[in-house]
Short mmCIF file of C-alpha atoms in Angstrom, two decimals:
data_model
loop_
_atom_site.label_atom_id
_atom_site.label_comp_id
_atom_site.label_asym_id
_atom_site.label_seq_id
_atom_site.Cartn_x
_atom_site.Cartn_y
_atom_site.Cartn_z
CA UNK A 1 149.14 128.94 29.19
CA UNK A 2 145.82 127.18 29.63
CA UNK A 3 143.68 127.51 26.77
CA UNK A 4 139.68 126.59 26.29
CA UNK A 5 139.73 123.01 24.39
CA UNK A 6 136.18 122.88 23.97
CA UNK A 7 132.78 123.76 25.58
CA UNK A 8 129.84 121.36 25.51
CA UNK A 9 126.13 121.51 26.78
CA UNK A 10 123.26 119.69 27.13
CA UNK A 11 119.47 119.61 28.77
CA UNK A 12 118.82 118.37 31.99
CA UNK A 13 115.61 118.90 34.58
CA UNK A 14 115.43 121.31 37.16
CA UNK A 15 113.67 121.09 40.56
CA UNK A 16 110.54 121.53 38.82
CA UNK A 17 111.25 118.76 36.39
CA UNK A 18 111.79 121.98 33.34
CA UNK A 19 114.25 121.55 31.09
CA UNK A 20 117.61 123.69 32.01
CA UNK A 21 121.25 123.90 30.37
CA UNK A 22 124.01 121.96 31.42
CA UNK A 23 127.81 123.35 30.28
CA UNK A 24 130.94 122.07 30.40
CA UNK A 25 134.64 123.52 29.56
CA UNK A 26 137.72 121.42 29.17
CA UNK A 27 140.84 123.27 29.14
CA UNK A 28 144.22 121.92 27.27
CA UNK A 29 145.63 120.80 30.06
CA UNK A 30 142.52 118.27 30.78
CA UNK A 31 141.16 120.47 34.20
CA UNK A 32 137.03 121.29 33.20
CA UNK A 33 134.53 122.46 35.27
CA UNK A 34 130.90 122.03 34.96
CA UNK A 35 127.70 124.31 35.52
CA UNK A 36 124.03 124.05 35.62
CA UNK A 37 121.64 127.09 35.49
CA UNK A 38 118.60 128.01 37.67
CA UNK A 39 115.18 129.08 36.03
CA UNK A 40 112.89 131.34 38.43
CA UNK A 41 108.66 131.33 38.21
CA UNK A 42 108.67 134.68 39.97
CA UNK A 43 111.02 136.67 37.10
CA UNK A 44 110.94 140.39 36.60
CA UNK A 45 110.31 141.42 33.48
CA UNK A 46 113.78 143.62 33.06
CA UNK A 47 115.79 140.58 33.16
CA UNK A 48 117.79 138.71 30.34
CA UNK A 49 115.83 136.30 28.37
CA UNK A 50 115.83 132.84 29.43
CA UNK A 51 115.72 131.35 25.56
CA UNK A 52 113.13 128.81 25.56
CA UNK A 53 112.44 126.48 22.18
CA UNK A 54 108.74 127.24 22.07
CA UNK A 55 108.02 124.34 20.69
CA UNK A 56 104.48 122.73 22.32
CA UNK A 57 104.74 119.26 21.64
CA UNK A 58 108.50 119.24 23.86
CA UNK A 59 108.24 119.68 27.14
CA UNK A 60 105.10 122.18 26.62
CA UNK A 61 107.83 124.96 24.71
CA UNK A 62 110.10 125.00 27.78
CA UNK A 63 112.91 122.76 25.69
CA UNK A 64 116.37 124.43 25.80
CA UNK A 65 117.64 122.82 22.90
CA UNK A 66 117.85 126.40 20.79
CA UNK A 67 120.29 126.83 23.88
CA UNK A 68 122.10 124.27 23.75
CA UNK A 69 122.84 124.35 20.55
CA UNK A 70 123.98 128.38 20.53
CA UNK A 71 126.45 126.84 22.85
CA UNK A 72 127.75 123.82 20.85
CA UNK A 73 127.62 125.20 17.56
CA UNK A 74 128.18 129.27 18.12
CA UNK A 75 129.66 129.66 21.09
CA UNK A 76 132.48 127.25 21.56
CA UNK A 77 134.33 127.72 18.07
CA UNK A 78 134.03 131.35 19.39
CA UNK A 79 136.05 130.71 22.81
CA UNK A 80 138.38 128.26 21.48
CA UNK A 81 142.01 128.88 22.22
CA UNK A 82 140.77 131.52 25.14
CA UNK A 83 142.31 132.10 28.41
CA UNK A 84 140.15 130.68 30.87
CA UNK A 85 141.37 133.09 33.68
CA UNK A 86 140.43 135.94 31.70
CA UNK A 87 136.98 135.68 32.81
CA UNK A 88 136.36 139.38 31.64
CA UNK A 89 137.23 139.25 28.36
CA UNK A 90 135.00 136.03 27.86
CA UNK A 91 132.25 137.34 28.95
CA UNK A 92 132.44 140.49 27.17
CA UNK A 93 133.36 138.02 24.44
CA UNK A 94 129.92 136.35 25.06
CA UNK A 95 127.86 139.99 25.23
CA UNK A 96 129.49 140.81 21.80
CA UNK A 97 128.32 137.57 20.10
CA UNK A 98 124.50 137.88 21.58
CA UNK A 99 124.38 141.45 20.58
CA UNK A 100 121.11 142.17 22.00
CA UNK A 101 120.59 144.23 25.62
CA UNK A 102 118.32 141.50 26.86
CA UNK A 103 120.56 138.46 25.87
CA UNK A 104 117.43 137.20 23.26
CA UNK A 105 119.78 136.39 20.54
CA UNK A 106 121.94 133.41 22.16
CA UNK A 107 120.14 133.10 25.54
CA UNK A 108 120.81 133.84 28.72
CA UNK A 109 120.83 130.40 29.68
CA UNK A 110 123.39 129.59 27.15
CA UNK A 111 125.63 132.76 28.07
CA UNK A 112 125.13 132.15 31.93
CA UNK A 113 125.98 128.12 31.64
CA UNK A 114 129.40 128.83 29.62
CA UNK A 115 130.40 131.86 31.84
CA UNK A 116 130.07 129.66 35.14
CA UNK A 117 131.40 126.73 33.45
CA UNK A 118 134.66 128.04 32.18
CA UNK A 119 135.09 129.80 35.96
CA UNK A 120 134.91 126.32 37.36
CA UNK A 121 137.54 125.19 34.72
CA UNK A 122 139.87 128.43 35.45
CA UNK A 123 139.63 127.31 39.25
CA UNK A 124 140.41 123.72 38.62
CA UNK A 125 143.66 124.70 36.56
CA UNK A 126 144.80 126.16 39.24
CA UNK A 127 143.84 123.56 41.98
CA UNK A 128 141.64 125.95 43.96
CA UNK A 129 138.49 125.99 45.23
CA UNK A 130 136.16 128.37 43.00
CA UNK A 131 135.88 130.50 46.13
CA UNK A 132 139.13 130.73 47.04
CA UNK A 133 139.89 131.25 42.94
CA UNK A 134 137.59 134.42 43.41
CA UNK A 135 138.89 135.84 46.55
CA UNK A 136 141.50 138.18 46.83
CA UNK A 137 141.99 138.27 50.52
CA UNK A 138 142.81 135.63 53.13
CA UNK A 139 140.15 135.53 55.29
CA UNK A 140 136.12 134.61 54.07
CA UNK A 141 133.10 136.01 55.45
CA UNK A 142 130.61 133.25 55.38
CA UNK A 143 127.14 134.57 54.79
CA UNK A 144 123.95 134.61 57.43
CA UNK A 145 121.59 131.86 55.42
CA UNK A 146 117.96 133.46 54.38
CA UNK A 147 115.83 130.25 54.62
CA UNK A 148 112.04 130.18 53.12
CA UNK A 149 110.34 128.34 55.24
CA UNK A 150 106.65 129.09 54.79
CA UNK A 151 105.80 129.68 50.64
CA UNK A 152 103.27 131.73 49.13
CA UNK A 153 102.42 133.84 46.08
CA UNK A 154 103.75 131.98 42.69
CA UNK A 155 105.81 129.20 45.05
CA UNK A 156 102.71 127.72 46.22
CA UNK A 157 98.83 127.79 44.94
CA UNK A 158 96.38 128.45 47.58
CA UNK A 159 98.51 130.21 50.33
CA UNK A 160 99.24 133.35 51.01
CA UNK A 161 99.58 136.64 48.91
CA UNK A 162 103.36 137.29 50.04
CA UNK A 163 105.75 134.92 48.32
CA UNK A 164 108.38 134.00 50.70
CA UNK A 165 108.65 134.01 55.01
CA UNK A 166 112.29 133.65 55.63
CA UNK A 167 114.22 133.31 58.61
CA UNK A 168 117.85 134.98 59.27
CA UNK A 169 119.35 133.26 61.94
CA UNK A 170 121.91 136.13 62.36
CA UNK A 171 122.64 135.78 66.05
CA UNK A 172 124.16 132.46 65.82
CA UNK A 173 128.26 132.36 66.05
CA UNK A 174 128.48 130.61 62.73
CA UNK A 175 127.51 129.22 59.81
CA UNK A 176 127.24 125.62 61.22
CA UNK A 177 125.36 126.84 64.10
CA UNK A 178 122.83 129.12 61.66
CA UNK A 179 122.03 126.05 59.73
CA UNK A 180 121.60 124.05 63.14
CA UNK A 181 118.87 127.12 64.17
CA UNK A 182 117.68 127.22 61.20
CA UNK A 183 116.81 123.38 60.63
CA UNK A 184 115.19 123.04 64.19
CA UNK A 185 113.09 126.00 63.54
CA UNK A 186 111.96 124.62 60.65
CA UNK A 187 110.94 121.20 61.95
CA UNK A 188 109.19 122.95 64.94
CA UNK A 189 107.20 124.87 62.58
CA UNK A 190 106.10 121.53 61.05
CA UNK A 191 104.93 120.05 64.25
CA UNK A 192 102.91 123.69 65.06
CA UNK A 193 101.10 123.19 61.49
CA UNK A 194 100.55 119.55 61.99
CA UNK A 195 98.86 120.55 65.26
CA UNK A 196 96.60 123.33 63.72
CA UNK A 197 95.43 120.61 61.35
CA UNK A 198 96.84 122.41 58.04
CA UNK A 199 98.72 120.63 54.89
CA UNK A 200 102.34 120.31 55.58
CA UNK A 201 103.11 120.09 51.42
CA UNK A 202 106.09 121.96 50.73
CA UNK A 203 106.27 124.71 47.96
CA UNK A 204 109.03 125.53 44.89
CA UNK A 205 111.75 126.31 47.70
CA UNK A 206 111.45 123.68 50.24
CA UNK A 207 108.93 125.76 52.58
CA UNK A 208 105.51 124.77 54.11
CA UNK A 209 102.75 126.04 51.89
CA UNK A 210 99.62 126.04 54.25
CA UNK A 211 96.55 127.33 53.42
CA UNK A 212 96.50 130.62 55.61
CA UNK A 213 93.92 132.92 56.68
CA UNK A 214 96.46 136.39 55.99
CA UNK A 215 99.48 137.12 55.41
CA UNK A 216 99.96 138.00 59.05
CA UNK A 217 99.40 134.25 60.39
CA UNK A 218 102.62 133.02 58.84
CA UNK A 219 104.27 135.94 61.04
CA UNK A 220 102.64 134.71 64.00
CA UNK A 221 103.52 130.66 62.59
CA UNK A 222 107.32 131.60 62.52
CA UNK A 223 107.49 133.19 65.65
CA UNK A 224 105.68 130.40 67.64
CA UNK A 225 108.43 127.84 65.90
CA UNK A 226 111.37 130.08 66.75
CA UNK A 227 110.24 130.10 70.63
CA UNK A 228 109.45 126.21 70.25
CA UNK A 229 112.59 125.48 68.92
CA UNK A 230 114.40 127.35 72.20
CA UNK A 231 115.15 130.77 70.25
CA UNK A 232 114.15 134.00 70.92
CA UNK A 233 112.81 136.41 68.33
CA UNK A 234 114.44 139.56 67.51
CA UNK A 235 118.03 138.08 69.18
CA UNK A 236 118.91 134.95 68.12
CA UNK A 237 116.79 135.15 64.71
CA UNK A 238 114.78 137.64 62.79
CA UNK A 239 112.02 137.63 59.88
CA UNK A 240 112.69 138.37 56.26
CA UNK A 241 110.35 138.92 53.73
CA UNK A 242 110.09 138.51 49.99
CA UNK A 243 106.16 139.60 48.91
CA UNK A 244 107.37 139.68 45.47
CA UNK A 245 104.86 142.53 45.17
CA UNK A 246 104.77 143.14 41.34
CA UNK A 247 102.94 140.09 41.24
CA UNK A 248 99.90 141.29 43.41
CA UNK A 249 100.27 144.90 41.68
CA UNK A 250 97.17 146.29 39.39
CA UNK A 251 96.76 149.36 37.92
CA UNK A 252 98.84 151.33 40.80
CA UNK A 253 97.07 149.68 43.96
CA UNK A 254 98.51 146.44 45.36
CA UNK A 255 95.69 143.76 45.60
CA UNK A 256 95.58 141.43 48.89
CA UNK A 257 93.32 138.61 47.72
CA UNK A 258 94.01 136.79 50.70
CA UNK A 259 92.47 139.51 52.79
CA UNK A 260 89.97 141.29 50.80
CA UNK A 261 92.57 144.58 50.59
CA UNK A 262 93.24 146.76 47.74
CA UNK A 263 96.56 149.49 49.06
CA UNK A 264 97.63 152.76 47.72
CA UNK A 265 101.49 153.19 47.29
CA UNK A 266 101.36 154.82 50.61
CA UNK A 267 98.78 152.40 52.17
CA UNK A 268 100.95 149.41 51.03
CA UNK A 269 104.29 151.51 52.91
CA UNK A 270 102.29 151.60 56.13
CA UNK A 271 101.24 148.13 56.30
CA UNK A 272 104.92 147.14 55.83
CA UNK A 273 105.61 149.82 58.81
CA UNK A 274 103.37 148.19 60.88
CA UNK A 275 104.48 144.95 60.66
CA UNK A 276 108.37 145.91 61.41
CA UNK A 277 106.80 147.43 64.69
CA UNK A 278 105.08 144.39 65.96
CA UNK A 279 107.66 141.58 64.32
CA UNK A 280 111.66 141.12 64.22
CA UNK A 281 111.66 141.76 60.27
CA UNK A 282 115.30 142.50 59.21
CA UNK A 283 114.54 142.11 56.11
CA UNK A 284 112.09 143.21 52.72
CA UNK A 285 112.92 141.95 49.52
CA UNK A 286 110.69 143.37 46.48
CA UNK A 287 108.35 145.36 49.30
CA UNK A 288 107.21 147.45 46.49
CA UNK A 289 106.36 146.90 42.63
CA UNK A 290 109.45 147.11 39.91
CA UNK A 291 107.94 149.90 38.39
CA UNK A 292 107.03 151.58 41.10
CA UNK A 293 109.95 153.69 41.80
CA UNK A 294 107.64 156.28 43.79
CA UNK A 295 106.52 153.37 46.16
CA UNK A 296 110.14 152.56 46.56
CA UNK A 297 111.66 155.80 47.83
CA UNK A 298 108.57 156.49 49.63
CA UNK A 299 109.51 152.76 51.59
CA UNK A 300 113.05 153.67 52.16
CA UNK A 301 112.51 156.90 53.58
CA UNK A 302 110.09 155.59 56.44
CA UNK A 303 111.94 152.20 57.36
CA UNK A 304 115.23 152.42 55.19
CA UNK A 305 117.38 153.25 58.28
CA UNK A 306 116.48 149.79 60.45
CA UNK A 307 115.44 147.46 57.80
CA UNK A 308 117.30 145.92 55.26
CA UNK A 309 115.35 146.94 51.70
CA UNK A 310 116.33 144.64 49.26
CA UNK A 311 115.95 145.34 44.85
CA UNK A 312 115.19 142.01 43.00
CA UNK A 313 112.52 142.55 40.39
CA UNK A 314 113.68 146.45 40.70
CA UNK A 315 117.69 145.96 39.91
CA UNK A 316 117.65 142.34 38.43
CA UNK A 317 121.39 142.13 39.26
CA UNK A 318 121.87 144.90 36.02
CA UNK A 319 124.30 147.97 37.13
CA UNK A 320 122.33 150.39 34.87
CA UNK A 321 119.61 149.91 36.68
CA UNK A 322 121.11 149.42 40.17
CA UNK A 323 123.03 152.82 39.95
CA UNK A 324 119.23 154.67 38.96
CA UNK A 325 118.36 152.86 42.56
CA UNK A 326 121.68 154.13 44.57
CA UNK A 327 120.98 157.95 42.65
CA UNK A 328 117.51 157.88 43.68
CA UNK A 329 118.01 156.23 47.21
CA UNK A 330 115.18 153.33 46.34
CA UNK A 331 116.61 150.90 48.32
CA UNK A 332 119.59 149.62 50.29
CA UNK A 333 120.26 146.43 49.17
CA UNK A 334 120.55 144.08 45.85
CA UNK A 335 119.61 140.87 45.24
CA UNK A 336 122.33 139.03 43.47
CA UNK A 337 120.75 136.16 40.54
CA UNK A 338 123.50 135.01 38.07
CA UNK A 339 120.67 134.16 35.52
CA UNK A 340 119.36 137.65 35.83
CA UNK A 341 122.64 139.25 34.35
CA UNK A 342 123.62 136.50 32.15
CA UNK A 343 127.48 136.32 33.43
CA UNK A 344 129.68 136.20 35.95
CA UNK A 345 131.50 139.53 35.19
CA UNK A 346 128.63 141.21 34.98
CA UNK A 347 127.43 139.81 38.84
CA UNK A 348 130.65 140.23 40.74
CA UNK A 349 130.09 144.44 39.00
CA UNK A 350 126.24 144.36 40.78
CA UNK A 351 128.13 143.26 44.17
CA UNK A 352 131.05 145.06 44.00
CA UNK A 353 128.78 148.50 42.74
CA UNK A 354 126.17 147.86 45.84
CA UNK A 355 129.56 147.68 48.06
CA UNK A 356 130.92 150.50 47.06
CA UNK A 357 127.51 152.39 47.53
CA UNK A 358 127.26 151.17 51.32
CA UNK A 359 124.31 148.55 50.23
CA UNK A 360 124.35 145.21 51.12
CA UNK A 361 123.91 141.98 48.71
CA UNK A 362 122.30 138.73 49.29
CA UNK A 363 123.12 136.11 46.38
CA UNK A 364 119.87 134.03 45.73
CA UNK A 365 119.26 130.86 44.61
CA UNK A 366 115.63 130.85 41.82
CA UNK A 367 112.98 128.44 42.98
CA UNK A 368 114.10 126.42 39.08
CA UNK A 369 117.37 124.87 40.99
CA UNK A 370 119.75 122.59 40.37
CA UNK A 371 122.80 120.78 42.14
CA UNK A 372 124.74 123.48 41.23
CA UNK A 373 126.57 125.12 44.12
CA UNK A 374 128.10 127.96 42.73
CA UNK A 375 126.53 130.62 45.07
CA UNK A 376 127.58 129.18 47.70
CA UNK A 377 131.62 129.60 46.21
CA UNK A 378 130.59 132.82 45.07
CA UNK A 379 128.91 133.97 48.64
CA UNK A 380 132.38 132.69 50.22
CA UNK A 381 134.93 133.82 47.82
CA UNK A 382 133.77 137.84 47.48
CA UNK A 383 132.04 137.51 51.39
CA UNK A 384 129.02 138.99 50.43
CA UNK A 385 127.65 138.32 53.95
CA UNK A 386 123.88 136.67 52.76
CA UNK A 387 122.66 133.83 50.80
CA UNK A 388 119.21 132.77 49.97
CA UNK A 389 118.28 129.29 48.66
CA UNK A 390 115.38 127.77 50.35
CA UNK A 391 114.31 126.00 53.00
CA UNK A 392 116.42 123.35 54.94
CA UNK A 393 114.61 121.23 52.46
CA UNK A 394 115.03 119.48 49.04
CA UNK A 395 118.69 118.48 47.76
CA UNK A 396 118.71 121.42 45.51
CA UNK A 397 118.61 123.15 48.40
CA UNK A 398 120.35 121.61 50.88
CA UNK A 399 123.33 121.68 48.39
CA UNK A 400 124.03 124.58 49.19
CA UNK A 401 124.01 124.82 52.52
CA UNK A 402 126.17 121.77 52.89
CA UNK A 403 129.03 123.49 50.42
CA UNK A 404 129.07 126.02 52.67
CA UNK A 405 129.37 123.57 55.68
CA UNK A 406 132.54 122.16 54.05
CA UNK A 407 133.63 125.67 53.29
CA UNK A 408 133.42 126.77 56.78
CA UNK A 409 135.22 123.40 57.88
CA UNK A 410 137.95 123.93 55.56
CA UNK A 411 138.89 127.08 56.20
CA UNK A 412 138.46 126.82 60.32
CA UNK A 413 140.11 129.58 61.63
CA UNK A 414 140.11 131.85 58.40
CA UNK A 415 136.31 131.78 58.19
CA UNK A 416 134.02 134.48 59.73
CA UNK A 417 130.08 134.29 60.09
CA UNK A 418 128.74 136.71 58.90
CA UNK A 419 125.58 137.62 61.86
CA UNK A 420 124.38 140.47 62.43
CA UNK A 421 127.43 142.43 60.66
CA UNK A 422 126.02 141.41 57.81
CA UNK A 423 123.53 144.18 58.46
CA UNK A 424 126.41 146.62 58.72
CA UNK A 425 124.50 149.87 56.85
CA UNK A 426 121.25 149.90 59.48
CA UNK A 427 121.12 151.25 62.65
CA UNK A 428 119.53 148.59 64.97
#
């Protein structure tokens, strides 16, 4: 039986040049695998603590080394001898050990990096793939990609209120041919802001941060690029929002800086109503605040049937939470974040809950990202049908979208794109 040898971390940068952990887990037998974790700017404030040293004159507090050392001194004695393959029992193992709800005691950093890391080791073992190690079936659904091609909000300073204008090229007949879309949208996009004389910087996530009038000129941006580019809105690829509302959400009214507007719950419902009248949006992410459950049902119920309504800062990939979403109708989707939760046990639950419900779940990247392709495994091996990580843009990004390139040419015929089936619970 393979048994866990050791487990080792250390710091290492993110995209934002923040310090991040960095796990390893050797096995007996010599197989390891290797994990980094993701950090997000935009974090809700239910999620498991990212531990952080705190200490100002290292890397202004955001040091990891309190981290990294829960994992070399606490946590690997602790696993020792363990079954990698019981991923379950590891993680609980892990849970135990912290003894806090939030994760505060050993991080959920540490927890996250040594959960992943050991997966990656349990896969190796066995000579598989890690998506293929977390499958149980023999044929993949490879997911349509949710790329953020124009930032806002806490992505990029000076732009616009909403955080995140994606595209889903869900039309296209697979995942090579998505990415194709998706890459030649985005460069026509560039040439369109180049010509209208604004900034073509790029934001956290790979996406053109220019310095908007509203929130509705990025619509009007991505649709110009999509017809540019030879595509048609609304049938070859659709819009997908993340606003990441709590952040423009004060005292129960949602604030617009951008253009002068301060919404009511209901006033905030009917601008998004609008807006999926005039534009292809398939999908919301975070339309309303995470405490504002109110806002939430009141969202679902007007546009719930036709657009996909998606809980991050609302669920935060926690199954006690989720299920008060799928009781209360809130939403009809999840947004899957590995660092939210803290393990891997504890995501695949999230998915496999929102599944059973009749929800959808799009596995996200955090705008804090590494080399690290593990959601792209994770998107392929439980077919989850959407990923989001970015824009066609940065390595960190790009990573992932080329693992899932070689994932798609690997398994040829046994590999399914995901399109607009992805979308299975609206009625469109």
């Amino acid at each position: 039986m393979e048994t866990i040898k050791n487990v080792q971390a250390w710091e290492i940068l993110d995209s934002r040049g923040n310090p991040t952990v960095a796990v390893r887990t050797e096995l007996n037998s010599g197989a390891y695998g290797e994990a980094a974790v993701p950090s997000g700017a935009s974090t809700g404030k239910y999620e498991a603590v990212e531990l952080r040293d705190g200490d100002k004159s290292r890397y202004k507090g955001l040091g990891v080394l309190k981290a990294v050392d829960n994992i070399n001194s606490v946590i690997a004695p602790a696993l020792k001898g363990m079954n990698p393959a019981e991923q379950e029992k590891i993680d609980r193992r892990l849970i135990e050990m912290d003894g806090t709800e939030n994760k505060s005691n050993l991080g959920a950093n540490a927890m996250l990096g040594v959960s992943l890391a050991t997966a990656h080791a349990a896969a190796s073992s066995v000579k598989k793939p890690l998506y293929s190690y977390l499958s149980h079936q023999d044929s993949y659904i490879l997911p349509v990609p949710l790329l953020n091609i124009l930032n806002g909000g806490k992505h990029a300073s000076d732009s616009t209120d909403f955080q995140e204008f994606m595209i889903a090229p869900a039309g296209a007949q697979s995942f090579a041919h998505a990415l194709r879309m998706a890459a030649e949208i985005y460069q026509a996009l560039k040439s369109i802001i180049k010509e209208q004389k604004f900034n073509t910087n790029v934001g956290d996530e790979g996406g053109f941060a220019p310095s908007l009038p509203s929130n509705q000129a990025a619509l009007e941006l991505i649709i110009d690029a999509m017809q540019k580019a030879g595509y048609k809105p609304g049938i070859d690829c659709f819009i997908a929002l993340d606003p990441a509302s709590s952040e423009f959400y004060e005292d129960g009214t949602y604030v617009l800086a951008r253009e002068g507007k301060r919404l009511s719950r209901q006033q905030m419902v009917d601008y998004y109503v609008k807006w999926t009248r005039e534009y292809p949006i398939i999908s919301i992410e975070d339309g309303m605040a995470e405490d504002d459950w109110e806002g939430w049902k009141l969202l679902c119920g007007a546009i719930g049937e036709r657009v996909q309504l998606v809980g991050d800062d609302l669920y935060v990939t926690n199954i006690k939470r989720l299920s008060k979403g799928i009781e209360h109708k809130a939403s009809n989707s999840i947004l899957i974040k590995l660092n939210q939760i803290g393990t891997l046990s504890e995501t695949i639950a999230a998915i496999n809950m929102a599944r059973q419900a009749g929800w959808t779940s799009v596995v996200s990247h955090r705008s804090g990202e590494t080399e690290d392709v593990t959601i792209a495994d994770l998107c392929a091996g439980l077919s989850t049908g959407q990923i989001k990580t970015g824009a066609p843009c940065r390595s960190e990004r790009t990573a992932k979208y080329n693992r899932l390139l070689r994932i798609e040419s690997e398994l040829g015929v046994k590999a399914k794109y995901a399109g607009m089936e992805a979308y299975y619970n609206l009625k469109r």
